[in-house]
Amino acid sequence: PVLVREDDEVNFDWGFGSPSPEINIDNFSVRWTRKADFPPGLYRFTVTSDDGVRLWVNERLVISAWYDHNQMTFRREMELPGGAVNLRLEYYEKDMAALIECSWERIG
């Protein structure tokens, strides 16, 4: 990796820039991993990106939009049994605007 850091949340609009000066403004990728505790329930995962994105929840691919696109929002609802959950988010920026946001909420 060119850069390693910890982000509290994934909510970035780099515009026509990049995450850091040592990273090109186009043709870069990022991977976030995290373990979080979730109470049991139904959750909605939401990812907004400009270019490709994939989200895994407990090693299960739940959002897959690994292709060039303008800003789009993807949602997936899933039941979680509670406890520790592994999250992995992968993103790539092809060219032009760079945007990635990921969130979740308990809905039931």
mmCIF file of N, CA and C in Angstrom:
data_model
loop_
_atom_site.group_PDB
_atom_site.id
_atom_site.type_symbol
_atom_site.label_atom_id
_atom_site.label_comp_id
_atom_site.label_asym_id
_atom_site.label_seq_id
_atom_site.Cartn_x
_atom_site.Cartn_y
_atom_site.Cartn_z
ATOM 1 N N PRO A 1 0.827 -1.211 0.000
ATOM 2 C CA PRO A 1 0.000 0.000 0.000
ATOM 3 C C PRO A 1 0.867 1.270 0.000
ATOM 4 N N VAL A 2 0.379 2.281 -0.657
ATOM 5 C CA VAL A 2 1.046 3.575 -0.678
ATOM 6 C C VAL A 2 0.769 4.333 0.618
ATOM 7 N N LEU A 3 -0.409 4.104 1.197
ATOM 8 C CA LEU A 3 -0.837 4.829 2.380
ATOM 9 C C LEU A 3 -1.634 3.895 3.274
ATOM 10 N N VAL A 4 -1.364 3.933 4.577
ATOM 11 C CA VAL A 4 -2.149 3.175 5.558
ATOM 12 C C VAL A 4 -2.564 4.152 6.644
ATOM 13 N N ARG A 5 -3.853 4.178 6.949
ATOM 14 C CA ARG A 5 -4.357 5.042 8.020
ATOM 15 C C ARG A 5 -5.663 4.467 8.533
ATOM 16 N N GLU A 6 -6.132 4.966 9.667
ATOM 17 C CA GLU A 6 -7.407 4.541 10.233
ATOM 18 C C GLU A 6 -8.401 5.682 10.109
ATOM 19 N N ASP A 7 -9.569 5.399 9.567
ATOM 20 C CA ASP A 7 -10.640 6.381 9.437
ATOM 21 C C ASP A 7 -11.797 5.969 10.331
ATOM 22 N N ASP A 8 -12.335 6.905 11.104
ATOM 23 C CA ASP A 8 -13.473 6.607 11.974
ATOM 24 C C ASP A 8 -14.734 6.308 11.185
ATOM 25 N N GLU A 9 -14.877 6.950 10.038
ATOM 26 C CA GLU A 9 -16.019 6.706 9.172
ATOM 27 C C GLU A 9 -15.583 6.877 7.722
ATOM 28 N N VAL A 10 -16.371 6.325 6.819
ATOM 29 C CA VAL A 10 -16.092 6.472 5.390
ATOM 30 C C VAL A 10 -17.125 7.447 4.843
ATOM 31 N N ASN A 11 -16.671 8.685 4.670
ATOM 32 C CA ASN A 11 -17.536 9.749 4.190
ATOM 33 C C ASN A 11 -16.630 10.784 3.522
ATOM 34 N N PHE A 12 -16.232 10.488 2.272
ATOM 35 C CA PHE A 12 -15.233 11.307 1.592
ATOM 36 C C PHE A 12 -15.731 11.783 0.241
ATOM 37 N N ASP A 13 -15.589 13.064 0.018
ATOM 38 C CA ASP A 13 -15.816 13.655 -1.292
ATOM 39 C C ASP A 13 -14.531 14.394 -1.642
ATOM 40 N N TRP A 14 -13.646 13.711 -2.361
ATOM 41 C CA TRP A 14 -12.366 14.294 -2.723
ATOM 42 C C TRP A 14 -12.465 15.181 -3.961
ATOM 43 N N GLY A 15 -13.648 15.253 -4.563
ATOM 44 C CA GLY A 15 -13.811 16.065 -5.766
ATOM 45 C C GLY A 15 -12.876 15.583 -6.858
ATOM 46 N N PHE A 16 -12.041 16.470 -7.356
ATOM 47 C CA PHE A 16 -11.077 16.103 -8.385
ATOM 48 C C PHE A 16 -9.690 15.893 -7.785
ATOM 49 N N GLY A 17 -9.673 15.520 -6.493
ATOM 50 C CA GLY A 17 -8.424 15.266 -5.787
ATOM 51 C C GLY A 17 -8.294 13.803 -5.416
ATOM 52 N N SER A 18 -7.477 13.548 -4.389
ATOM 53 C CA SER A 18 -7.241 12.184 -3.923
ATOM 54 C C SER A 18 -7.137 12.192 -2.396
ATOM 55 N N PRO A 19 -7.073 11.014 -1.784
ATOM 56 C CA PRO A 19 -7.013 10.933 -0.321
ATOM 57 C C PRO A 19 -5.760 11.555 0.296
ATOM 58 N N SER A 20 -4.703 11.690 -0.482
ATOM 59 C CA SER A 20 -3.438 12.168 0.060
ATOM 60 C C SER A 20 -2.533 12.629 -1.091
ATOM 61 N N PRO A 21 -1.622 13.578 -0.833
ATOM 62 C CA PRO A 21 -0.763 14.083 -1.920
ATOM 63 C C PRO A 21 0.066 13.010 -2.621
ATOM 64 N N GLU A 22 0.418 11.927 -1.943
ATOM 65 C CA GLU A 22 1.241 10.897 -2.589
ATOM 66 C C GLU A 22 0.433 9.934 -3.466
ATOM 67 N N ILE A 23 -0.879 10.148 -3.554
ATOM 68 C CA ILE A 23 -1.749 9.291 -4.372
ATOM 69 C C ILE A 23 -2.242 10.093 -5.566
ATOM 70 N N ASN A 24 -2.171 9.492 -6.755
ATOM 71 C CA ASN A 24 -2.659 10.142 -7.973
ATOM 72 C C ASN A 24 -4.123 10.527 -7.819
ATOM 73 N N ILE A 25 -4.539 11.579 -8.542
ATOM 74 C CA ILE A 25 -5.941 12.009 -8.450
ATOM 75 C C ILE A 25 -6.883 11.088 -9.219
ATOM 76 N N ASP A 26 -6.375 10.261 -10.104
ATOM 77 C CA ASP A 26 -7.175 9.281 -10.838
ATOM 78 C C ASP A 26 -6.505 7.915 -10.726
ATOM 79 N N ASN A 27 -7.300 6.883 -10.999
ATOM 80 C CA ASN A 27 -6.785 5.506 -11.031
ATOM 81 C C ASN A 27 -6.152 5.077 -9.707
ATOM 82 N N PHE A 28 -6.919 5.211 -8.625
ATOM 83 C CA PHE A 28 -6.465 4.698 -7.339
ATOM 84 C C PHE A 28 -7.562 3.837 -6.733
ATOM 85 N N SER A 29 -7.196 3.041 -5.747
ATOM 86 C CA SER A 29 -8.184 2.215 -5.045
ATOM 87 C C SER A 29 -7.914 2.284 -3.549
ATOM 88 N N VAL A 30 -8.963 1.973 -2.771
ATOM 89 C CA VAL A 30 -8.892 2.031 -1.318
ATOM 90 C C VAL A 30 -9.643 0.831 -0.747
ATOM 91 N N ARG A 31 -9.127 0.294 0.356
ATOM 92 C CA ARG A 31 -9.831 -0.779 1.074
ATOM 93 C C ARG A 31 -9.902 -0.392 2.551
ATOM 94 N N TRP A 32 -11.131 -0.461 3.087
ATOM 95 C CA TRP A 32 -11.334 -0.249 4.520
ATOM 96 C C TRP A 32 -11.778 -1.565 5.132
ATOM 97 N N THR A 33 -11.247 -1.890 6.294
ATOM 98 C CA THR A 33 -11.697 -3.069 7.041
ATOM 99 C C THR A 33 -11.977 -2.632 8.466
ATOM 100 N N ARG A 34 -12.956 -3.291 9.052
ATOM 101 C CA ARG A 34 -13.361 -2.931 10.410
ATOM 102 C C ARG A 34 -14.151 -4.075 11.017
ATOM 103 N N LYS A 35 -14.047 -4.209 12.328
ATOM 104 C CA LYS A 35 -14.900 -5.129 13.070
ATOM 105 C C LYS A 35 -15.739 -4.261 13.999
ATOM 106 N N ALA A 36 -17.062 -4.473 13.975
ATOM 107 C CA ALA A 36 -17.977 -3.676 14.795
ATOM 108 C C ALA A 36 -18.999 -4.590 15.450
ATOM 109 N N ASP A 37 -19.451 -4.217 16.622
ATOM 110 C CA ASP A 37 -20.501 -4.970 17.309
ATOM 111 C C ASP A 37 -21.862 -4.419 16.920
ATOM 112 N N PHE A 38 -22.755 -5.327 16.543
ATOM 113 C CA PHE A 38 -24.111 -4.971 16.156
ATOM 114 C C PHE A 38 -25.093 -5.717 17.050
ATOM 115 N N PRO A 39 -26.081 -5.031 17.614
ATOM 116 C CA PRO A 39 -27.175 -5.755 18.267
ATOM 117 C C PRO A 39 -27.959 -6.533 17.206
ATOM 118 N N PRO A 40 -28.641 -7.604 17.574
ATOM 119 C CA PRO A 40 -29.418 -8.344 16.573
ATOM 120 C C PRO A 40 -30.490 -7.449 15.954
ATOM 121 N N GLY A 41 -30.757 -7.668 14.663
ATOM 122 C CA GLY A 41 -31.810 -6.903 14.013
ATOM 123 C C GLY A 41 -31.621 -6.802 12.519
ATOM 124 N N LEU A 42 -32.524 -6.078 11.901
ATOM 125 C CA LEU A 42 -32.497 -5.825 10.472
ATOM 126 C C LEU A 42 -31.767 -4.500 10.236
ATOM 127 N N TYR A 43 -30.797 -4.517 9.318
ATOM 128 C CA TYR A 43 -29.974 -3.340 9.045
ATOM 129 C C TYR A 43 -30.040 -2.982 7.571
ATOM 130 N N ARG A 44 -29.939 -1.670 7.320
ATOM 131 C CA ARG A 44 -29.821 -1.181 5.949
ATOM 132 C C ARG A 44 -28.414 -0.604 5.795
ATOM 133 N N PHE A 45 -27.667 -1.149 4.849
ATOM 134 C CA PHE A 45 -26.342 -0.658 4.494
ATOM 135 C C PHE A 45 -26.493 0.205 3.253
ATOM 136 N N THR A 46 -25.890 1.388 3.287
ATOM 137 C CA THR A 46 -25.982 2.328 2.168
ATOM 138 C C THR A 46 -24.580 2.746 1.760
ATOM 139 N N VAL A 47 -24.298 2.656 0.461
ATOM 140 C CA VAL A 47 -23.015 3.081 -0.078
ATOM 141 C C VAL A 47 -23.289 3.992 -1.271
ATOM 142 N N THR A 48 -22.644 5.149 -1.267
ATOM 143 C CA THR A 48 -22.698 6.067 -2.395
ATOM 144 C C THR A 48 -21.278 6.198 -2.932
ATOM 145 N N SER A 49 -21.131 6.071 -4.236
ATOM 146 C CA SER A 49 -19.787 6.154 -4.813
ATOM 147 C C SER A 49 -19.829 6.756 -6.207
ATOM 148 N N ASP A 50 -18.691 7.284 -6.589
ATOM 149 C CA ASP A 50 -18.447 7.667 -7.969
ATOM 150 C C ASP A 50 -17.311 6.769 -8.430
ATOM 151 N N ASP A 51 -17.665 5.770 -9.156
ATOM 152 C CA ASP A 51 -16.888 4.643 -9.658
ATOM 153 C C ASP A 51 -17.066 3.443 -8.734
ATOM 154 N N GLY A 52 -16.250 2.424 -8.884
ATOM 155 C CA GLY A 52 -16.549 1.097 -8.368
ATOM 156 C C GLY A 52 -16.528 0.943 -6.863
ATOM 157 N N VAL A 53 -17.437 0.088 -6.383
ATOM 158 C CA VAL A 53 -17.527 -0.170 -4.946
ATOM 159 C C VAL A 53 -18.025 -1.589 -4.691
ATOM 160 N N ARG A 54 -17.485 -2.197 -3.623
ATOM 161 C CA ARG A 54 -17.955 -3.503 -3.148
ATOM 162 C C ARG A 54 -17.966 -3.464 -1.624
ATOM 163 N N LEU A 55 -19.018 -4.037 -1.033
ATOM 164 C CA LEU A 55 -19.136 -4.113 0.421
ATOM 165 C C LEU A 55 -19.392 -5.552 0.834
ATOM 166 N N TRP A 56 -18.564 -6.042 1.764
ATOM 167 C CA TRP A 56 -18.746 -7.356 2.363
ATOM 168 C C TRP A 56 -19.164 -7.181 3.818
ATOM 169 N N VAL A 57 -20.117 -7.979 4.250
ATOM 170 C CA VAL A 57 -20.534 -8.036 5.651
ATOM 171 C C VAL A 57 -20.378 -9.478 6.083
ATOM 172 N N ASN A 58 -19.507 -9.715 7.060
ATOM 173 C CA ASN A 58 -19.186 -11.088 7.492
ATOM 174 C C ASN A 58 -18.800 -11.979 6.322
ATOM 175 N N GLU A 59 -17.903 -11.466 5.492
ATOM 176 C CA GLU A 59 -17.351 -12.184 4.334
ATOM 177 C C GLU A 59 -18.382 -12.470 3.247
ATOM 178 N N ARG A 60 -19.552 -11.860 3.344
ATOM 179 C CA ARG A 60 -20.599 -12.032 2.325
ATOM 180 C C ARG A 60 -20.690 -10.742 1.498
ATOM 181 N N LEU A 61 -20.530 -10.852 0.197
ATOM 182 C CA LEU A 61 -20.625 -9.701 -0.692
ATOM 183 C C LEU A 61 -22.087 -9.250 -0.753
ATOM 184 N N VAL A 62 -22.370 -8.041 -0.248
ATOM 185 C CA VAL A 62 -23.752 -7.573 -0.188
ATOM 186 C C VAL A 62 -24.036 -6.423 -1.149
ATOM 187 N N ILE A 63 -23.012 -5.687 -1.537
ATOM 188 C CA ILE A 63 -23.154 -4.648 -2.561
ATOM 189 C C ILE A 63 -22.004 -4.823 -3.544
ATOM 190 N N SER A 64 -22.337 -4.932 -4.816
ATOM 191 C CA SER A 64 -21.315 -5.105 -5.837
ATOM 192 C C SER A 64 -21.645 -4.211 -7.028
ATOM 193 N N ALA A 65 -20.894 -3.137 -7.154
ATOM 194 C CA ALA A 65 -21.044 -2.218 -8.285
ATOM 195 C C ALA A 65 -19.640 -1.889 -8.781
ATOM 196 N N TRP A 66 -18.920 -2.944 -9.152
ATOM 197 C CA TRP A 66 -17.506 -2.835 -9.515
ATOM 198 C C TRP A 66 -17.386 -2.486 -10.988
ATOM 199 N N TYR A 67 -17.783 -1.266 -11.321
ATOM 200 C CA TYR A 67 -17.734 -0.774 -12.693
ATOM 201 C C TYR A 67 -17.694 0.750 -12.644
ATOM 202 N N ASP A 68 -17.244 1.370 -13.734
ATOM 203 C CA ASP A 68 -17.189 2.831 -13.812
ATOM 204 C C ASP A 68 -18.611 3.381 -13.817
ATOM 205 N N HIS A 69 -18.860 4.380 -12.999
ATOM 206 C CA HIS A 69 -20.171 5.042 -12.995
ATOM 207 C C HIS A 69 -20.045 6.405 -12.323
ATOM 208 N N ASN A 70 -20.981 7.291 -12.658
ATOM 209 C CA ASN A 70 -21.097 8.557 -11.950
ATOM 210 C C ASN A 70 -21.682 8.288 -10.573
ATOM 211 N N GLN A 71 -21.862 9.311 -9.780
ATOM 212 C CA GLN A 71 -22.362 9.121 -8.416
ATOM 213 C C GLN A 71 -23.673 8.342 -8.400
ATOM 214 N N MET A 72 -23.667 7.239 -7.659
ATOM 215 C CA MET A 72 -24.846 6.392 -7.505
ATOM 216 C C MET A 72 -24.906 5.910 -6.059
ATOM 217 N N THR A 73 -26.116 5.613 -5.592
ATOM 218 C CA THR A 73 -26.315 5.095 -4.239
ATOM 219 C C THR A 73 -26.870 3.682 -4.329
ATOM 220 N N PHE A 74 -26.313 2.802 -3.495
ATOM 221 C CA PHE A 74 -26.705 1.398 -3.447
ATOM 222 C C PHE A 74 -27.106 1.060 -2.014
ATOM 223 N N ARG A 75 -28.172 0.274 -1.866
ATOM 224 C CA ARG A 75 -28.648 -0.112 -0.539
ATOM 225 C C ARG A 75 -28.865 -1.613 -0.485
ATOM 226 N N ARG A 76 -28.653 -2.155 0.694
ATOM 227 C CA ARG A 76 -28.919 -3.575 0.915
ATOM 228 C C ARG A 76 -29.378 -3.755 2.349
ATOM 229 N N GLU A 77 -30.475 -4.466 2.521
ATOM 230 C CA GLU A 77 -30.977 -4.767 3.853
ATOM 231 C C GLU A 77 -30.650 -6.208 4.189
ATOM 232 N N MET A 78 -30.259 -6.422 5.440
ATOM 233 C CA MET A 78 -29.964 -7.789 5.860
ATOM 234 C C MET A 78 -30.119 -7.920 7.360
ATOM 235 N N GLU A 79 -30.510 -9.103 7.759
ATOM 236 C CA GLU A 79 -30.673 -9.455 9.168
ATOM 237 C C GLU A 79 -29.314 -9.853 9.723
ATOM 238 N N LEU A 80 -28.982 -9.322 10.891
ATOM 239 C CA LEU A 80 -27.746 -9.689 11.576
ATOM 240 C C LEU A 80 -28.095 -10.333 12.913
ATOM 241 N N PRO A 81 -27.388 -11.409 13.283
ATOM 242 C CA PRO A 81 -27.723 -12.131 14.512
ATOM 243 C C PRO A 81 -27.234 -11.437 15.778
ATOM 244 N N GLY A 82 -26.398 -10.425 15.633
ATOM 245 C CA GLY A 82 -25.833 -9.734 16.789
ATOM 246 C C GLY A 82 -24.412 -10.198 17.044
ATOM 247 N N GLY A 83 -23.625 -9.323 17.651
ATOM 248 C CA GLY A 83 -22.241 -9.648 17.945
ATOM 249 C C GLY A 83 -21.294 -8.982 16.968
ATOM 250 N N ALA A 84 -20.057 -9.464 16.962
ATOM 251 C CA ALA A 84 -19.010 -8.891 16.119
ATOM 252 C C ALA A 84 -19.283 -9.167 14.640
ATOM 253 N N VAL A 85 -19.137 -8.145 13.829
ATOM 254 C CA VAL A 85 -19.363 -8.234 12.392
ATOM 255 C C VAL A 85 -18.125 -7.688 11.682
ATOM 256 N N ASN A 86 -17.611 -8.472 10.736
ATOM 257 C CA ASN A 86 -16.497 -8.023 9.908
ATOM 258 C C ASN A 86 -17.049 -7.252 8.719
ATOM 259 N N LEU A 87 -16.504 -6.056 8.496
ATOM 260 C CA LEU A 87 -16.898 -5.214 7.374
ATOM 261 C C LEU A 87 -15.681 -4.960 6.498
ATOM 262 N N ARG A 88 -15.888 -5.036 5.189
ATOM 263 C CA ARG A 88 -14.822 -4.710 4.234
ATOM 264 C C ARG A 88 -15.445 -3.921 3.091
ATOM 265 N N LEU A 89 -14.890 -2.761 2.816
ATOM 266 C CA LEU A 89 -15.363 -1.896 1.751
ATOM 267 C C LEU A 89 -14.196 -1.639 0.803
ATOM 268 N N GLU A 90 -14.419 -1.897 -0.483
ATOM 269 C CA GLU A 90 -13.404 -1.628 -1.493
ATOM 270 C C GLU A 90 -13.964 -0.627 -2.482
ATOM 271 N N TYR A 91 -13.095 0.286 -2.907
ATOM 272 C CA TYR A 91 -13.502 1.377 -3.787
ATOM 273 C C TYR A 91 -12.398 1.630 -4.799
ATOM 274 N N TYR A 92 -12.781 1.931 -6.035
ATOM 275 C CA TYR A 92 -11.775 2.410 -6.980
ATOM 276 C C TYR A 92 -12.273 3.675 -7.659
ATOM 277 N N GLU A 93 -11.338 4.546 -7.945
ATOM 278 C CA GLU A 93 -11.582 5.800 -8.642
ATOM 279 C C GLU A 93 -10.932 5.712 -10.015
ATOM 280 N N LYS A 94 -11.731 5.811 -11.050
ATOM 281 C CA LYS A 94 -11.217 5.754 -12.427
ATOM 282 C C LYS A 94 -10.691 7.124 -12.860
ATOM 283 N N ASP A 95 -11.602 8.096 -12.945
ATOM 284 C CA ASP A 95 -11.200 9.452 -13.303
ATOM 285 C C ASP A 95 -12.313 10.426 -12.939
ATOM 286 N N MET A 96 -11.983 11.687 -13.029
ATOM 287 C CA MET A 96 -12.892 12.793 -12.705
ATOM 288 C C MET A 96 -13.166 12.816 -11.194
ATOM 289 N N ALA A 97 -14.436 12.931 -10.792
ATOM 290 C CA ALA A 97 -14.789 13.095 -9.375
ATOM 291 C C ALA A 97 -14.532 11.819 -8.576
ATOM 292 N N ALA A 98 -14.134 12.000 -7.313
ATOM 293 C CA ALA A 98 -13.873 10.879 -6.402
ATOM 294 C C ALA A 98 -14.744 11.039 -5.161
ATOM 295 N N LEU A 99 -15.638 10.064 -4.935
ATOM 296 C CA LEU A 99 -16.585 10.137 -3.830
ATOM 297 C C LEU A 99 -16.875 8.745 -3.312
ATOM 298 N N ILE A 100 -16.859 8.581 -1.987
ATOM 299 C CA ILE A 100 -17.255 7.314 -1.374
ATOM 300 C C ILE A 100 -17.845 7.605 0.009
ATOM 301 N N GLU A 101 -19.023 7.064 0.259
ATOM 302 C CA GLU A 101 -19.680 7.195 1.558
ATOM 303 C C GLU A 101 -20.296 5.843 1.898
ATOM 304 N N CYS A 102 -20.195 5.461 3.161
ATOM 305 C CA CYS A 102 -20.777 4.194 3.605
ATOM 306 C C CYS A 102 -21.377 4.396 4.984
ATOM 307 N N SER A 103 -22.605 3.893 5.161
ATOM 308 C CA SER A 103 -23.267 3.991 6.455
ATOM 309 C C SER A 103 -24.213 2.807 6.634
ATOM 310 N N TRP A 104 -24.671 2.640 7.855
ATOM 311 C CA TRP A 104 -25.670 1.612 8.146
ATOM 312 C C TRP A 104 -26.563 2.105 9.251
ATOM 313 N N GLU A 105 -27.771 1.539 9.270
ATOM 314 C CA GLU A 105 -28.733 1.875 10.317
ATOM 315 C C GLU A 105 -29.574 0.649 10.621
ATOM 316 N N ARG A 106 -29.955 0.528 11.872
ATOM 317 C CA ARG A 106 -30.863 -0.550 12.286
ATOM 318 C C ARG A 106 -32.276 -0.101 11.962
ATOM 319 N N ILE A 107 -33.005 -0.928 11.238
ATOM 320 C CA ILE A 107 -34.360 -0.558 10.814
ATOM 321 C C ILE A 107 -35.425 -1.503 11.353
ATOM 322 N N GLY A 108 -34.996 -2.509 12.095
ATOM 323 C CA GLY A 108 -35.982 -3.436 12.642
ATOM 324 C C GLY A 108 -35.375 -4.445 13.564
#
